[in-house]
Short mmCIF file of C-alpha atoms and ligand atoms in Angstrom, two decimals:
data_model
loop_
_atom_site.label_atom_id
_atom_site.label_comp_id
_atom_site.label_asym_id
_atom_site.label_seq_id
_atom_site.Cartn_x
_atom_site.Cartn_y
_atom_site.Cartn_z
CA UNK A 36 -24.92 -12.49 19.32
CA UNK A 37 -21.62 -11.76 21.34
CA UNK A 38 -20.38 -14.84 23.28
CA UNK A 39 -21.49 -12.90 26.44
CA UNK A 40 -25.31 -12.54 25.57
CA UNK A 41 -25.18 -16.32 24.67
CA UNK A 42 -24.02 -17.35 27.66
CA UNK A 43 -26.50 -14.67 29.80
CA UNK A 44 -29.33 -16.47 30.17
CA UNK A 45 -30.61 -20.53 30.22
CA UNK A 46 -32.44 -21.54 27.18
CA UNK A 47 -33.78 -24.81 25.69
CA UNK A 48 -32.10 -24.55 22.61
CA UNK A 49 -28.46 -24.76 24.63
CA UNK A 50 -30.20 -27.54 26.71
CA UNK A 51 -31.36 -29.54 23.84
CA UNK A 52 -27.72 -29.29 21.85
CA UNK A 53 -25.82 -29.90 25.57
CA UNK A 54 -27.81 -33.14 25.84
CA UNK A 55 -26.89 -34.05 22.15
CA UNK A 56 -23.42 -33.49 22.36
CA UNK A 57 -23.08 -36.02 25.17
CA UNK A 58 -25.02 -38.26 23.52
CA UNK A 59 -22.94 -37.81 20.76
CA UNK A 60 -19.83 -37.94 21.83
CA UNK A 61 -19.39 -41.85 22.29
CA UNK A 62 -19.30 -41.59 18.53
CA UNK A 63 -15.99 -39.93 18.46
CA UNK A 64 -18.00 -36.59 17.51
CA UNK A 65 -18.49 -33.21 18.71
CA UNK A 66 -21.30 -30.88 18.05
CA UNK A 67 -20.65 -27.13 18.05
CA UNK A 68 -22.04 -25.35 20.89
CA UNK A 69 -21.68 -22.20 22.53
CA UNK A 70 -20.86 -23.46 26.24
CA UNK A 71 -18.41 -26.44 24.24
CA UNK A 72 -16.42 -23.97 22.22
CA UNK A 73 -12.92 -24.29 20.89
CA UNK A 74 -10.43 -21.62 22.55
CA UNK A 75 -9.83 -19.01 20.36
CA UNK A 76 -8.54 -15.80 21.98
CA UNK A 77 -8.17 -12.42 20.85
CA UNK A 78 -5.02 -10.83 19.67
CA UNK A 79 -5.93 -7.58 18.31
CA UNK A 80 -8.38 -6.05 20.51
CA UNK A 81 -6.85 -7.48 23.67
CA UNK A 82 -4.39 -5.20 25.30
CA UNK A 83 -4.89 -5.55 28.73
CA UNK A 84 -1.90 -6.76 31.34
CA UNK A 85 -3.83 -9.87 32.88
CA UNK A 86 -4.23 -13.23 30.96
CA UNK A 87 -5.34 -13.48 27.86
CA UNK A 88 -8.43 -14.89 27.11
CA UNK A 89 -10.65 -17.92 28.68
CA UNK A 90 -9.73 -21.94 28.90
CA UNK A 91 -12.30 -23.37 26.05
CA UNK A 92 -15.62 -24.94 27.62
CA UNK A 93 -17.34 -28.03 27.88
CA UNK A 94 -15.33 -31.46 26.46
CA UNK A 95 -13.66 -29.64 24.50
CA UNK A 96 -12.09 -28.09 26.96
CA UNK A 97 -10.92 -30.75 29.15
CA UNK A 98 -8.00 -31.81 26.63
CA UNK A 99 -7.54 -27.99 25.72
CA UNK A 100 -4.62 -27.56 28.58
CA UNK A 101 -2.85 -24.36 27.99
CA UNK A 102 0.63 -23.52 29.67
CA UNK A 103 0.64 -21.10 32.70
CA UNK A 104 3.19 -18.46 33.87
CA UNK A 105 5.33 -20.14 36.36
CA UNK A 106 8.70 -19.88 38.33
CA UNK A 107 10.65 -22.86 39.54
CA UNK A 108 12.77 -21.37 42.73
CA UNK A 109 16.35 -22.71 42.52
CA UNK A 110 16.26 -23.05 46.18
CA UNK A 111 13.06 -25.01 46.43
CA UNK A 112 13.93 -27.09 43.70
CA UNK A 113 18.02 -27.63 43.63
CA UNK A 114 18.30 -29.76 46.93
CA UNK A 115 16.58 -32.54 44.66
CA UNK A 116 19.48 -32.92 42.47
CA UNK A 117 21.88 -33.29 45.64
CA UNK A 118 19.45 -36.33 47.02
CA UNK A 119 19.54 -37.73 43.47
CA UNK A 120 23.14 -37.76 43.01
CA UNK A 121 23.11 -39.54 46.75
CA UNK A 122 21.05 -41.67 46.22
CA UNK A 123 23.00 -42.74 43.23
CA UNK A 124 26.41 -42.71 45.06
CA UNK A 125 25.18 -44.97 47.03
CA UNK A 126 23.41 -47.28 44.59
CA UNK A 127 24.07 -50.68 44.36
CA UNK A 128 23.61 -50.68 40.83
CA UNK A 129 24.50 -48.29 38.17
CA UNK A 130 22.75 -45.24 38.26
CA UNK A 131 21.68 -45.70 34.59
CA UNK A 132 19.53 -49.02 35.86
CA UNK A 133 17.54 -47.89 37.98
CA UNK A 134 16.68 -43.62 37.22
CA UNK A 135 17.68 -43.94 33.26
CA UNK A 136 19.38 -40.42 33.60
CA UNK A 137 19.84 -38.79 37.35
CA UNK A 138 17.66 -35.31 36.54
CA UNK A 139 14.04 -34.29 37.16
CA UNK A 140 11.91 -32.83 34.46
CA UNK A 141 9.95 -29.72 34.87
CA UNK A 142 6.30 -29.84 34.06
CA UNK A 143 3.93 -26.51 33.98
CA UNK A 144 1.12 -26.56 36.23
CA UNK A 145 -1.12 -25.76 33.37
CA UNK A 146 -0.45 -29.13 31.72
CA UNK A 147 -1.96 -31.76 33.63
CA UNK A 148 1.40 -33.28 34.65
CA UNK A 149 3.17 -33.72 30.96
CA UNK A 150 6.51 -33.19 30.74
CA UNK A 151 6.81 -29.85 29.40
CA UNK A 152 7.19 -26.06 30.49
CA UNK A 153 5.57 -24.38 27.25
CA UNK A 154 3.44 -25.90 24.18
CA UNK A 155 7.07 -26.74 22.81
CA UNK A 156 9.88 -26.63 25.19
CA UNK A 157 10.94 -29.60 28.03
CA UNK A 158 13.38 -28.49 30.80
CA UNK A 159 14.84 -31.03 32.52
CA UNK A 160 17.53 -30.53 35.25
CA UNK A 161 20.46 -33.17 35.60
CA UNK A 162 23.17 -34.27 37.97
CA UNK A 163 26.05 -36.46 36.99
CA UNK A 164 28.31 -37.68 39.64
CA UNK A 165 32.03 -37.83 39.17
CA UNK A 166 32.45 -41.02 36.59
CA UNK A 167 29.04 -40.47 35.67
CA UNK A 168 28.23 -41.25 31.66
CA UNK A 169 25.16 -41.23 29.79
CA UNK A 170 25.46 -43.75 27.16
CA UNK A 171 26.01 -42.22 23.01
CA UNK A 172 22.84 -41.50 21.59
CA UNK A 173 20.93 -39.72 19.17
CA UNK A 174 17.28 -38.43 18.64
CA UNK A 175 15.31 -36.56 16.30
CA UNK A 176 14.55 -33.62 19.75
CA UNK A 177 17.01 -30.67 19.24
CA UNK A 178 18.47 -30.28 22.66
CA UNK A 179 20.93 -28.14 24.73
CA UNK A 180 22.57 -27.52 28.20
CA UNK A 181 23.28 -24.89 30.19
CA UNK A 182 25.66 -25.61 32.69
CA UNK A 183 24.77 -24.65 36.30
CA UNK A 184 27.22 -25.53 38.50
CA UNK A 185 30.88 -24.62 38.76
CA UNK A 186 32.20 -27.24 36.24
CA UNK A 187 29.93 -28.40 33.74
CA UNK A 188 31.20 -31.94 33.13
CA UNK A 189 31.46 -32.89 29.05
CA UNK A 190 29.16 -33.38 26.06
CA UNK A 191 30.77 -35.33 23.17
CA UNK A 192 29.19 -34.51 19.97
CA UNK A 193 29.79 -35.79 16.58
CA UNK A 194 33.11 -36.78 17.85
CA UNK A 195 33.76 -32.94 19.33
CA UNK A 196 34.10 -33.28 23.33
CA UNK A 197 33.15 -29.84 25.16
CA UNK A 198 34.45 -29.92 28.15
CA UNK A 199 31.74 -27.26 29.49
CA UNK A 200 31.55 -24.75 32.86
CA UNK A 201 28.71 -22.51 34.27
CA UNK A 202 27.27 -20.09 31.83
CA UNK A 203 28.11 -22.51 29.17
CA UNK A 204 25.60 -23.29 26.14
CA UNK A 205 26.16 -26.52 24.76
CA UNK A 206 24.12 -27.71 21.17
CA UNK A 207 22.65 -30.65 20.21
CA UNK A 208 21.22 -30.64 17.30
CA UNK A 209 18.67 -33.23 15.87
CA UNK A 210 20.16 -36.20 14.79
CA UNK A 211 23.70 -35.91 15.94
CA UNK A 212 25.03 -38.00 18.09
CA UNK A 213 26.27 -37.53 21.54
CA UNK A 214 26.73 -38.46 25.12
CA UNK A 215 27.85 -37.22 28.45
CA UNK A 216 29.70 -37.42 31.29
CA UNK A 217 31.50 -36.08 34.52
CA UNK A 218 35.56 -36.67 34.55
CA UNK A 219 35.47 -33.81 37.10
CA UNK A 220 35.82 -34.24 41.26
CA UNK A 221 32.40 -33.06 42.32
CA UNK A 222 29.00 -33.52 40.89
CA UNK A 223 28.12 -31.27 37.98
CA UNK A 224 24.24 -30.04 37.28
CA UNK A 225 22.66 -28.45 33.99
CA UNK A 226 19.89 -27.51 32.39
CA UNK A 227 18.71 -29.60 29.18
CA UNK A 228 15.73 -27.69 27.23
CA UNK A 229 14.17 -29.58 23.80
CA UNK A 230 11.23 -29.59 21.80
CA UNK A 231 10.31 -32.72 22.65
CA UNK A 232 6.87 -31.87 23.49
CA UNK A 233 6.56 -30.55 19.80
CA UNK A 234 8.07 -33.76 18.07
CA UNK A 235 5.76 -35.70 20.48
CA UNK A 236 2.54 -33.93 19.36
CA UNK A 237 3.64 -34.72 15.84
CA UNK A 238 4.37 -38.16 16.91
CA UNK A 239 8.35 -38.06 15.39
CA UNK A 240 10.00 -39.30 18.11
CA UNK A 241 12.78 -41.47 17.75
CA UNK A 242 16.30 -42.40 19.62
CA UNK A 243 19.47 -44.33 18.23
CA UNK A 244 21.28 -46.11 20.85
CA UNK A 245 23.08 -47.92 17.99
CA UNK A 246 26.48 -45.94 17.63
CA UNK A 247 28.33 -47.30 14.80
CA UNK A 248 32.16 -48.09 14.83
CA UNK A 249 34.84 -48.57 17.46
CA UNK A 250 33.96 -47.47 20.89
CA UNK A 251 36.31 -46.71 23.74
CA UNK A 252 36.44 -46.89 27.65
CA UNK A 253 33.13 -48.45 29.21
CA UNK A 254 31.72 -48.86 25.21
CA UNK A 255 28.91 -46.56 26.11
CA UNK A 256 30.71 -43.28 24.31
CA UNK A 257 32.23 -41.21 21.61
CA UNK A 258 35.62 -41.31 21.34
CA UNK A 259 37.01 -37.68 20.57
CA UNK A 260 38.34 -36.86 17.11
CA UNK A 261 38.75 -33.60 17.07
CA UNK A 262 40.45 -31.01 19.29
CA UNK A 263 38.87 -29.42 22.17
CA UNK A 264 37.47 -26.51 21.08
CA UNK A 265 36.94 -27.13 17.33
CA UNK A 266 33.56 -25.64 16.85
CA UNK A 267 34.76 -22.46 18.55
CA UNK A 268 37.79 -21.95 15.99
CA UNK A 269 35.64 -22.29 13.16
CA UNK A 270 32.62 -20.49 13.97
CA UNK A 271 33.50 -18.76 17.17
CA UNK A 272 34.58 -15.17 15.37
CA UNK A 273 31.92 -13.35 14.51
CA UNK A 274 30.96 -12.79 10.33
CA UNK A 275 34.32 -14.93 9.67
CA UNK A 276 33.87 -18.09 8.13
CA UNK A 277 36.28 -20.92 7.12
CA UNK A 278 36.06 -21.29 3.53
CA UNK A 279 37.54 -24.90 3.29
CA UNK A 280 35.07 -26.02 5.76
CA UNK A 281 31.99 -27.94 4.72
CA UNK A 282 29.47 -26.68 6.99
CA UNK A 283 26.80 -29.23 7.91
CA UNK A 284 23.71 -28.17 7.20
CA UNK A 285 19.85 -28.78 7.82
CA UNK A 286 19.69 -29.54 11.61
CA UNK A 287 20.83 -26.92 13.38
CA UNK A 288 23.84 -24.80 14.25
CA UNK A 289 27.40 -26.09 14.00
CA UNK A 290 28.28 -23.68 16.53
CA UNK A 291 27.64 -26.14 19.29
CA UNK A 292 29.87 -24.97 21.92
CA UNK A 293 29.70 -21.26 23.50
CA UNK A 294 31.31 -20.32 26.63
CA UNK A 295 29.64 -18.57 29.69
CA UNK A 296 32.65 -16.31 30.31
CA UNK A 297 32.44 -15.51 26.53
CA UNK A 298 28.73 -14.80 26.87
CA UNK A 299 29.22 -12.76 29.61
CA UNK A 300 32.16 -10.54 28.05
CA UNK A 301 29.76 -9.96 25.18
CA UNK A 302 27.13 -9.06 27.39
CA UNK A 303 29.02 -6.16 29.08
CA UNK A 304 30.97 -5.19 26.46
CA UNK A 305 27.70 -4.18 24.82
CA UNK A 306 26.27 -2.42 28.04
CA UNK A 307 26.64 1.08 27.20
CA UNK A 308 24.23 0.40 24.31
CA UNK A 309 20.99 1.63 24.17
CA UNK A 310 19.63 -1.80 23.73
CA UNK A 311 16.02 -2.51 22.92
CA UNK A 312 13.43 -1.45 25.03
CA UNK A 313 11.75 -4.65 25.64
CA UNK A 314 14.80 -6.24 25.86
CA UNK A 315 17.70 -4.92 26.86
CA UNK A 316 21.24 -6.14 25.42
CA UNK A 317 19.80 -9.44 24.17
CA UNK A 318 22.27 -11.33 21.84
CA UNK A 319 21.38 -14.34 19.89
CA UNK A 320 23.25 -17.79 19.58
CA UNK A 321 22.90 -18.23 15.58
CA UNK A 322 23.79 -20.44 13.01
CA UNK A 323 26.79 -18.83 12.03
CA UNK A 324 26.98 -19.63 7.86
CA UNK A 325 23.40 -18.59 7.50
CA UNK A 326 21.88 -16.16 10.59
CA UNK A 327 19.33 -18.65 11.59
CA UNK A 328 18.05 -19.72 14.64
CA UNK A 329 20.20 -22.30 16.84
CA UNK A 330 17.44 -24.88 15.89
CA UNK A 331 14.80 -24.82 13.25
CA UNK A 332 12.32 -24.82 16.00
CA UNK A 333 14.21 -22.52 18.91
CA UNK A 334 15.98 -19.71 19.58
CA UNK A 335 18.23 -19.08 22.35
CA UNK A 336 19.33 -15.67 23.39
CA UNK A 337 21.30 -14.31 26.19
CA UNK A 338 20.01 -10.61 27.84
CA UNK A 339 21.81 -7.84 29.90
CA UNK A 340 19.31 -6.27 31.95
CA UNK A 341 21.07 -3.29 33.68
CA UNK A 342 20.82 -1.65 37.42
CA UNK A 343 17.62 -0.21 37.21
CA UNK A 344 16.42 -1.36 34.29
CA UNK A 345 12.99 -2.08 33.62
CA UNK A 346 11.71 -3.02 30.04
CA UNK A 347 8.40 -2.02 28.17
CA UNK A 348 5.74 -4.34 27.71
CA UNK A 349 6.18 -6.84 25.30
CA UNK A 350 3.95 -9.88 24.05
CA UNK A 351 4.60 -12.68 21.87
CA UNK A 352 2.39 -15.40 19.50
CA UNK A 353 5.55 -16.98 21.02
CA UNK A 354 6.25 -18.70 23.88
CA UNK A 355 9.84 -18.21 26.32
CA UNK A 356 11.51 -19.84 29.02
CA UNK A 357 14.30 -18.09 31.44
CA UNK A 358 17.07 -19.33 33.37
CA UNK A 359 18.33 -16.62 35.41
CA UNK A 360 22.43 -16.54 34.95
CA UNK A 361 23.07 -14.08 37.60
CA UNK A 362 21.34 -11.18 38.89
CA UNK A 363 17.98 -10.58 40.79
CA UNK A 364 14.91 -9.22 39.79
CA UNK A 365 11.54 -9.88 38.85
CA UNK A 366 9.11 -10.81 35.63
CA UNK A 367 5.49 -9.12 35.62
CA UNK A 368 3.46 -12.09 33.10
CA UNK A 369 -0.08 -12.41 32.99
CA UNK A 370 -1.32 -10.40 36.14
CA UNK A 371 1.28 -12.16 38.10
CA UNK A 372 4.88 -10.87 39.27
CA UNK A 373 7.62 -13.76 39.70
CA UNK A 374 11.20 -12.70 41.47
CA UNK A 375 13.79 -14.15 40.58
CA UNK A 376 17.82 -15.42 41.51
CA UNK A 377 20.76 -16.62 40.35
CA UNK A 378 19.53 -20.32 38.51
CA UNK A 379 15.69 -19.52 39.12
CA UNK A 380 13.54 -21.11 35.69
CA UNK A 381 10.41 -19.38 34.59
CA UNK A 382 7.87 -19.76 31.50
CA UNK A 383 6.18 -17.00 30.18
CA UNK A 384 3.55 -18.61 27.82
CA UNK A 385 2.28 -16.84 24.66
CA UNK A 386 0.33 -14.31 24.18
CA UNK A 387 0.97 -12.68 27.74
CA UNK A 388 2.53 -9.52 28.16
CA UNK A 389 5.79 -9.20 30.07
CA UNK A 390 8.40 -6.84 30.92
CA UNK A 391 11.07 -7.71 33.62
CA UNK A 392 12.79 -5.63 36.05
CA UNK A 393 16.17 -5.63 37.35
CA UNK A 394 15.96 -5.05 41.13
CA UNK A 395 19.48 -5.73 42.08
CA UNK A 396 22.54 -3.36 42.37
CA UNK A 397 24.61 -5.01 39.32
CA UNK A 398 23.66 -6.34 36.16
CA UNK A 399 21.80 -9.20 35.85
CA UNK A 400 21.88 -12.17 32.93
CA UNK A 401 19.04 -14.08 31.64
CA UNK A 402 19.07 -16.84 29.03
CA UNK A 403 16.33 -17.63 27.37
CA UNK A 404 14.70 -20.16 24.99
CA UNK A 405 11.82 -19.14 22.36
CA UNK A 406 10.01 -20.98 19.83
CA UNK A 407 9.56 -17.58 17.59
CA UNK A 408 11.47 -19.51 14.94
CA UNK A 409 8.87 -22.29 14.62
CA UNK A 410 6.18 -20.07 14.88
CA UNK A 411 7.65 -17.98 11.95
CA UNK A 412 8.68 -20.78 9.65
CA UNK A 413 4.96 -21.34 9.81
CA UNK A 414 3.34 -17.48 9.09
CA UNK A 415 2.39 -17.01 12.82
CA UNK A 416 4.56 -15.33 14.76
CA UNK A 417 3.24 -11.77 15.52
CA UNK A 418 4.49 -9.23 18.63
CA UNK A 419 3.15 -6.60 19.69
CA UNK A 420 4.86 -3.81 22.51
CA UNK A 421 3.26 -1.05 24.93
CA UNK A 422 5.03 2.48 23.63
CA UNK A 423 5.36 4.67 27.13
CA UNK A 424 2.24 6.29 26.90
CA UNK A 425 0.70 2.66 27.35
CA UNK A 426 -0.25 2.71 23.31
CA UNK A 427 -0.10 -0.80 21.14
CA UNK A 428 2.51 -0.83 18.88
CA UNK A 429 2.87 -4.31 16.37
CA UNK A 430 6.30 -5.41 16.50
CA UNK A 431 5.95 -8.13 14.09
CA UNK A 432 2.65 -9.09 12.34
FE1 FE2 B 256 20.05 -36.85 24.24
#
C-alpha cells in the first residue's frame, strides 16, 4: 500500500496502534506506524525543483528537525556586530567576562534554535575591537575565518601568526592551537564556520585552555615562532612541495593561511575557462601533500560566477553554505529564490536543487563550505545535475 492510500482514509487499525504508541512511549519505545514514520525521502525518483520530501510524522517527528534554505542579509544582520563591539568599548569589564567572545552565531530556522546553519556546519560572526584577544586555545571542531572587513586582525596558530585581510581564509584545524586578536586601529569582523554541530551529535567535544610553555604579553597567547607567512612559502605554490619539510598530518591542511587578493587573482585568471556548468570557476582550498579536503569533514571552495552567468541545476546528498565575497545575484534552492550582496550568508541544505545566477554587471565571488568530504569518507555522497533539456544526469553515485 503506497504511503498515500495509507494515509487516505481513518481506520481502527491506525487508531488502535496511535493509542499504543502513546501509551508506549513513557517506556522509552516507539511502535512503527504509518502516521509516526521515520523521514526517509526519495533520491532517485525525485526530480522536481521544490523541496524534497516531507518532515517525518507523529513523535518521531518532533526531534526529526531538518535544516531549511535560508539567507542571512548582511545589512539586516551586520549592524549587530557594530552594537557588540560598543557595547564592549564601553564595558567596564573585559569583554571576555561578560560575552565570552564578541560574535553572534547563526542558527537555521529549521533547527529549533541550535546553533547551527546545516546538519554539520556552525557560522558564527565576530568582532574584535582594537586590543581585542581571544585567549590560546584548542578544540577537537575544525574551524576557519573568513575575514570580512577591511583588515582582518590576526590568528596565531601553532606558533604561525597570520596577520589576515578581507577575502582571507584562515585554517584551524582540529587540535591545533590558536588564538586571536586585533593589533589593528578599527574593529575587524569575520566569519568562523566549524563542524561543531557534527562533533556535538557525536558527543566529542572538547577545548584546551591549558597552553603549555612560556607565554608572552597579557599570558592569554601564542607567541610567534615562525615568520609571517610561513605556511604560504611552503605550501603556497601549487604541485611544489618542500622535501625537507615534515608535513603534519591527520587533522587537516597545513596550508592554513590563503590570501583574498590571491584568491581573487586565481579566480580571474581562470575566467576565460569554460568552467563547470553547475559551477562555474570553482577552485578548492586542499591539503596540499595529499589533494584532500581542507578538513576531514569540510571542504571549502571559492567560485567565479561570471556577468550573465547562470548555472545548471545541481543537487547534493551534501549540504553548502555561501558567503558572498563580492558580486550580486541570486540562489534558486528548494522552490525559493534568495538574492544576494557583497557579505550576504546562505545555506542550501541537502538534497535540494540549486543553481545560482549572477545578476550583476561584473563578476561575482562566492565562498563556500560543504560537508561532501564527510559524506564521502562514509559511502554517501551522491549528486545528481539537470542536463539543458531538463534530463537527470548522476554526477556522483
Ligand atoms: Fe577556537
Amino acid at each position: 500500500m503506497s504511503a498515500a492510500a495509507s494515509q487516505a482514509a481513518p481506520s481502527a487499525a491506525r487508531a488502535a496502534m496511535e493509542r499504543l504508541n502513546a501509551e508506549a512511549a513513557p517506556l522509552h519505545i516507539w511502535l512503527r506506524t504509518q502516521a509516526n514514520a521515520p523521514a526517509q525521502r526519495p533520491w532517485f525518483t525525485e526530480t522536481g525543483l521544490d523541496a524534497a520530501g516531507r518532515l517525518a510524522a507523529g513523535r518521531v517527528g518532533v526531534n526529526q528537525m531538518k535544516a531549511l534554505p535560508h539567507r542571512w542579509r548582511w545589512r539586516e544582520i551586520g549592524p549587530y556586530l557594530d552594537r557588540i563591539a560598543a557595547i564592549a568599548r564601553e564595558a567596564d569589564v573585559p569583554p571576555i567576562e561578560f560575552a565570552d567572545r564578541q560574535q553572534f552565531l547563526l542558527t537555521n530556522p529549521g533547527l529549533g534554535g541550535r546553533l547551527q546553519v546545516t546538519s554539520v556546519i556552525r557560522c558564527a560572526l565576530s568582532v574584535y575591537n582594537p586590543g581585542d584577544v581571544a585567549p590560546v586555545h584548542r578544540h577537537s571542531p575544525n574551524a576557519s575565518r573568513t575575514i570580512l572587513s577591511a583588515g582582518g586582525g590576526y590568528t596565531t596558530i601553532e606558533g604561525e601568526r597570520c596577520t589576515a585581510a578581507r577575502g582571507d581564509l584562515i585554517f584551524t584545524p582540529s587540535g591545533t592551537w590558536h588564538d586571536h586578536g586585533n593589533a589593528d586601529s578599527e574593529p575587524v569582523k569575520w566569519a568562523d564556520i566549524l563542524d561543531f554541530p557534527l562533533l556535538e551529535f557525536l558527543d566529542c567535544n572538547w577545548i584546551d585552555e591549558g597552553y603549555p610553555g612560556p607565554r608572552e604579553g597579557n599570558a592569554r597567547a601564542q607567541a610567534p615562532v615562525r615568520g609571517a607567512g610561513h605556511a604560504q612559502r611552503l605550501y603556497g605554490k601549487g604541485g611544489m612541495l618542500p622535501a625537507f619539510a615534515a608535513h603534519p598530518s591527520g587533522a587537516g591542511t597545513p596550508m592554513i593561511h590563503y590570501r583574498g587578493t590571491d584568491i581573487r587573482a586565481a579566480l580571474e585568471a581562470l575566467g576565460g575557462e569554460t568552467g563547470d556548468p553547475y559551477e562555474g570557476i570553482r577552485l578548492r582550498f586542499v591539503d596540499p601533500t595529499n589533494g584532500a579536503s581542507a578538513f576531514p569533514t569540510l571542504d571549502y571552495a571559492a567560485q567565479l560566477l561570471r556577468a550573465g552567468e547562470t548555472t545548471r541545476w545541481k543537487r547534493e546528498t551534501a549540504s553548502l553554505f555561501y558567503i558572498v565575497l563580492s558580486g550580486s545575484g541570486a540562489t534558486e534552492v528548494g522552490g525559493e529564490r534568495f538574492d544576494w550582496q557583497e557579505n550576504d550568508l546562505f545555506a542550501v541544505p541537502n538534497f535540494l536543487w540549486r543553481r545560482h545566477i549572477n545578476t550583476g554587471h561584473g563578476p561575482a565571488v562566492l565562498y563556500s563550505v560543504s560537508d561532501a568530504p564527510l559524506l564521502d569518507k562514509i559511502g554517501q555522497y551522491r549528486a545528481q545535475g539537470r542536463l539543458a533539456d531538463g534530463t537527470v544526469a548522476e554526477l556522483a553515485s
